PDB file of C-alpha atoms in Angstrom:
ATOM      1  CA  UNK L   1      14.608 -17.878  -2.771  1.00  0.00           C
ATOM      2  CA  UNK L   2      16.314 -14.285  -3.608  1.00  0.00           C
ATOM      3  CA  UNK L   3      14.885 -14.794  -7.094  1.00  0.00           C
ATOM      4  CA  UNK L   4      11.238 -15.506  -5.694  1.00  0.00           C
ATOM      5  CA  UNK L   5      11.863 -12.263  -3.240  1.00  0.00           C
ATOM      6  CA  UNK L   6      12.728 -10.304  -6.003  1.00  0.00           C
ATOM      7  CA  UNK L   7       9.748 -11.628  -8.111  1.00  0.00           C
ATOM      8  CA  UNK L   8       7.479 -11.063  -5.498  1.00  0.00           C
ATOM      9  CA  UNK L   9       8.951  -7.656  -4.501  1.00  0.00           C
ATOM     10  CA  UNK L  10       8.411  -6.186  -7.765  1.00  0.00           C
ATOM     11  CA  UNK L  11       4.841  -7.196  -7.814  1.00  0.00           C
ATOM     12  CA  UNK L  12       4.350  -5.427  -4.788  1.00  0.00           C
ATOM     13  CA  UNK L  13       5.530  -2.566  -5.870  1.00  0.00           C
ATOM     14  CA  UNK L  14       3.876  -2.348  -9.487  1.00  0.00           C
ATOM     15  CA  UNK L  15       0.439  -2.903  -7.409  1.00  0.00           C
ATOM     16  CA  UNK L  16       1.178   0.376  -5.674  1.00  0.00           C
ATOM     17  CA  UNK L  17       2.531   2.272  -8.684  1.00  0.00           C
ATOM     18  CA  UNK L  18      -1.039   1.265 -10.451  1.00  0.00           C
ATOM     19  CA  UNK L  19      -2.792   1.890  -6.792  1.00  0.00           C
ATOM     20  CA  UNK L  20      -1.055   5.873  -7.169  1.00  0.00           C
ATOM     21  CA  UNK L  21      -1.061   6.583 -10.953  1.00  0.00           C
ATOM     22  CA  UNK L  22      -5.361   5.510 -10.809  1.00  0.00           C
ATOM     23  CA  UNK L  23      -5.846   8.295  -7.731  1.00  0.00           C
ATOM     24  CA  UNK L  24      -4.252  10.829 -10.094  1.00  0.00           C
ATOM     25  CA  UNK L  25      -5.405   9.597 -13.297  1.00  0.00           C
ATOM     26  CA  UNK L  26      -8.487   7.933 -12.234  1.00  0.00           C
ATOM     27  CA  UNK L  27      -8.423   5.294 -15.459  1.00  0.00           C
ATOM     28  CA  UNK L  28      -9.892   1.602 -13.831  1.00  0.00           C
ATOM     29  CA  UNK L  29     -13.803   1.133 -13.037  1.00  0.00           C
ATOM     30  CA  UNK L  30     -15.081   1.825  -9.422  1.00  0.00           C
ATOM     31  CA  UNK L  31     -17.175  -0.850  -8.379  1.00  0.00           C
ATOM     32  CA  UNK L  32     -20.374  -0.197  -6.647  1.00  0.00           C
ATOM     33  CA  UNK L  33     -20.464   0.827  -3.376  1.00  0.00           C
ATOM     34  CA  UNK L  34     -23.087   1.077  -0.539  1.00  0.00           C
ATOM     35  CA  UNK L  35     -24.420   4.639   0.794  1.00  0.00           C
ATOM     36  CA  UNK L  36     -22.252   4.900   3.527  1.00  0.00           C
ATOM     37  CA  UNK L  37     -19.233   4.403   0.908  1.00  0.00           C
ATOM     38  CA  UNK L  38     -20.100   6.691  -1.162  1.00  0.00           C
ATOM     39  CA  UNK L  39     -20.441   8.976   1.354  1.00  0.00           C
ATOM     40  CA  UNK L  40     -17.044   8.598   2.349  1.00  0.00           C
ATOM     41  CA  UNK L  41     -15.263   9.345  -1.318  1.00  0.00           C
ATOM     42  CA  UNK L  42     -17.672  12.193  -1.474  1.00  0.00           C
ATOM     43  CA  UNK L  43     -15.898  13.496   1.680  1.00  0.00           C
ATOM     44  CA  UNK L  44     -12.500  12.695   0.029  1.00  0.00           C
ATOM     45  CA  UNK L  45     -13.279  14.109  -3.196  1.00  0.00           C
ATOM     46  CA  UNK L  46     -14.128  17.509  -1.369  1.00  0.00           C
ATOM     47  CA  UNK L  47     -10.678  17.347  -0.226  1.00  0.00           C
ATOM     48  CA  UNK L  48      -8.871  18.491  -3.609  1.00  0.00           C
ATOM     49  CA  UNK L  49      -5.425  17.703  -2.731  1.00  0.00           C
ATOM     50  CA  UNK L  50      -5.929  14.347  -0.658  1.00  0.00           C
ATOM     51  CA  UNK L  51      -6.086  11.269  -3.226  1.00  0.00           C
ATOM     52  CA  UNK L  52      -3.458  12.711  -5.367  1.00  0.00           C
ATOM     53  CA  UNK L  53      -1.212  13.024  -2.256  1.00  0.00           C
ATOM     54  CA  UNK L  54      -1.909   9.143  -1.296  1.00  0.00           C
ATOM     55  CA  UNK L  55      -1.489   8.551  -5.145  1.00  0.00           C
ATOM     56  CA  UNK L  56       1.879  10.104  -5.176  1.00  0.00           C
ATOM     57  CA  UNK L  57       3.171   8.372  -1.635  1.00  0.00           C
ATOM     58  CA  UNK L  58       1.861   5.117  -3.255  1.00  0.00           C
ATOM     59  CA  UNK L  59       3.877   5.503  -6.249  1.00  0.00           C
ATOM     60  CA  UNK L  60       7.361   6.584  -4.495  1.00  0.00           C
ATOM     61  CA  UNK L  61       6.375   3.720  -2.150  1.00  0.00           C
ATOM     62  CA  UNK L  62       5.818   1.348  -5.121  1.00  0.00           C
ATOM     63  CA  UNK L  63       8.991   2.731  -7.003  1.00  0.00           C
ATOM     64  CA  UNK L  64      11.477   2.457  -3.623  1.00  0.00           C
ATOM     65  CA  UNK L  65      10.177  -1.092  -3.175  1.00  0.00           C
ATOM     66  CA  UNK L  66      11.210  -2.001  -6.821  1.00  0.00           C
ATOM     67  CA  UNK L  67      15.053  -2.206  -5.847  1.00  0.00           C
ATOM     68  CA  UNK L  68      16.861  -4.012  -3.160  1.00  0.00           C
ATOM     69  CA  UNK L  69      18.881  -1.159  -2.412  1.00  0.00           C
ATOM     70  CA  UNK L  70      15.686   1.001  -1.586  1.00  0.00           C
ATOM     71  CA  UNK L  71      13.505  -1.541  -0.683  1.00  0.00           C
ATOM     72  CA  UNK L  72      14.070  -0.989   3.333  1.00  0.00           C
ATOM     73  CA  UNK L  73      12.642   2.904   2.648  1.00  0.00           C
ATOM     74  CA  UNK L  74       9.866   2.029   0.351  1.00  0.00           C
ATOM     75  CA  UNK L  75       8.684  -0.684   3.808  1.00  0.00           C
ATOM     76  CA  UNK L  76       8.647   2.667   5.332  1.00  0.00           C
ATOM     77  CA  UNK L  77       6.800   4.724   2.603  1.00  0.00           C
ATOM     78  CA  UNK L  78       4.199   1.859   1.985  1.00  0.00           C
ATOM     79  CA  UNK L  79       3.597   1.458   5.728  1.00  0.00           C
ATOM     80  CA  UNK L  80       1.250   4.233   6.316  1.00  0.00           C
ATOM     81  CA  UNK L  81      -0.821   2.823   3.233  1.00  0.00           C
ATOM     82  CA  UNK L  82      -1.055  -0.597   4.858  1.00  0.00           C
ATOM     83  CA  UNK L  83      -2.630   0.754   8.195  1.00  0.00           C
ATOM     84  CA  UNK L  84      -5.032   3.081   5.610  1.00  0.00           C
ATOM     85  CA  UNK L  85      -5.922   0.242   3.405  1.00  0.00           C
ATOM     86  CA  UNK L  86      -6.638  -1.835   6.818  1.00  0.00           C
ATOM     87  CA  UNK L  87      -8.307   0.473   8.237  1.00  0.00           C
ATOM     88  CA  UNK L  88     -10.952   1.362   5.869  1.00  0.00           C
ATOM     89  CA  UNK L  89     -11.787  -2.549   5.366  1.00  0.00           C
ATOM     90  CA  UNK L  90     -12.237  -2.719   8.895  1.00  0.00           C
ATOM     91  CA  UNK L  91     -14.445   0.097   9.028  1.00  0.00           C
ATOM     92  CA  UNK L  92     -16.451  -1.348   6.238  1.00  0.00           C
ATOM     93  CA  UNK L  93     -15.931  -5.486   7.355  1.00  0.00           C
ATOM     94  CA  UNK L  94     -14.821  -6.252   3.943  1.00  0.00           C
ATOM     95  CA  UNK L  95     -13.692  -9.536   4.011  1.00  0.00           C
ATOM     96  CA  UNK L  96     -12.346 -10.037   0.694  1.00  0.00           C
ATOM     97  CA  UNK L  97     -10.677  -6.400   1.151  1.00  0.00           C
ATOM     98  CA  UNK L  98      -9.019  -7.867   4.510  1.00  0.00           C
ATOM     99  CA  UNK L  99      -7.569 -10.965   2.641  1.00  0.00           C
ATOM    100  CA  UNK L 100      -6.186  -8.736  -0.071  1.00  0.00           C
ATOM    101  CA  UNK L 101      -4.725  -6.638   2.897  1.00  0.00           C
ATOM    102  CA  UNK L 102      -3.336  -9.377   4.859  1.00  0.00           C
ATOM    103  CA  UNK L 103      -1.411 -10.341   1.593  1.00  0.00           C
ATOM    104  CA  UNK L 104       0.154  -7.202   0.749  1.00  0.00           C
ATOM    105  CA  UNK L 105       0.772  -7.081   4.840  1.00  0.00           C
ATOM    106  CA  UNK L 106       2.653 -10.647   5.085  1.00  0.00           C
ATOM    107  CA  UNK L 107       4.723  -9.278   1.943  1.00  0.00           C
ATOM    108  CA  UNK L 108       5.865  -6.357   3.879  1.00  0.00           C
ATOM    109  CA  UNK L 109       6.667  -7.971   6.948  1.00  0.00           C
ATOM    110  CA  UNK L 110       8.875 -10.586   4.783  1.00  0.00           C
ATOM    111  CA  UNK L 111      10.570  -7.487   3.703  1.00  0.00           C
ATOM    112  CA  UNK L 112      11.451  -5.558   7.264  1.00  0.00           C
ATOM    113  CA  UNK L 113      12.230  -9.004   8.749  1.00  0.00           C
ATOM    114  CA  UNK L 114      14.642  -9.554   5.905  1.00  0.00           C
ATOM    115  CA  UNK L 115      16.262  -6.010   6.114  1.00  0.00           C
ATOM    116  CA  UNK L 116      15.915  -5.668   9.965  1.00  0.00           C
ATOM    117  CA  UNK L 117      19.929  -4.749  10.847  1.00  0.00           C
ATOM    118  CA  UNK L 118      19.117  -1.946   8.386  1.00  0.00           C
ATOM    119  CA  UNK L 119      16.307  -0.458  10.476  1.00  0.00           C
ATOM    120  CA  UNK L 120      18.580  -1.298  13.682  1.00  0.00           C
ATOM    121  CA  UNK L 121      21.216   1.260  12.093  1.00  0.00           C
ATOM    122  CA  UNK L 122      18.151   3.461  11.389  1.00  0.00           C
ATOM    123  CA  UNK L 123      16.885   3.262  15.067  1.00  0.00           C
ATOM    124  CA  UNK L 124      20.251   3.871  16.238  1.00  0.00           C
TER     125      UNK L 124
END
């Protein structure tokens, strides 16, 4: 089972590395997207400093969640992401998005339930 954690884990956080380095480096294909989409990354893209920030948090978040020592910070790190990534598919009822998100989100909450005494000492 620690194996298949591990496994797993690592997945997670490569997705999130790739997720980062393409808002910095902007190397895969953006699919099409409806007006009110595009739209939206319009508004983003105005914001200069925005997707590289996300891209950056994504990437520490997808590096701390590599090891088991770190992997109780990068929960925390990749957290913010989650309710983002959530939050636009609701916005924009995108199913398939939503089953991609609740995914990732049953992953994370593996992780925080495995490592809760850890956020105890952090809550205390």
């Amino acid at each position: 089972m620690k194996i298949l954690k591990n496994i797993v884990c690592v997945l997670f956080g490569l997705l999130f590395m790739n997720a980062g380095l393409d808002k910095i480096l902007h190397y895969m294909p953006i699919p099409p997207m409806d007006m009110d989409m595009q739209k939206v990354f319009e508004a983003f893209g105005t914001i200069k400093w925005l997707l590289p920030l996300v891209g950056v948090i994504e990437i520490i978040g997808g590096l701390l969640f590599l090891l088991p020592k770190t992997r109780t910070v990068g929960a925390l790190v990749i957290l913010p992401i989650l309710i983002g990534i959530f939050t636009h598919n609701m916005v924009f009822y995108s199913q398939q998005g939503l089953v991609i998100w609740a995914v990732l989100f049953i992953i994370w909450l593996w992780v925080v339930f495995e490592n809760w005494g850890k956020y105890k000492k952090l809550m205390a």
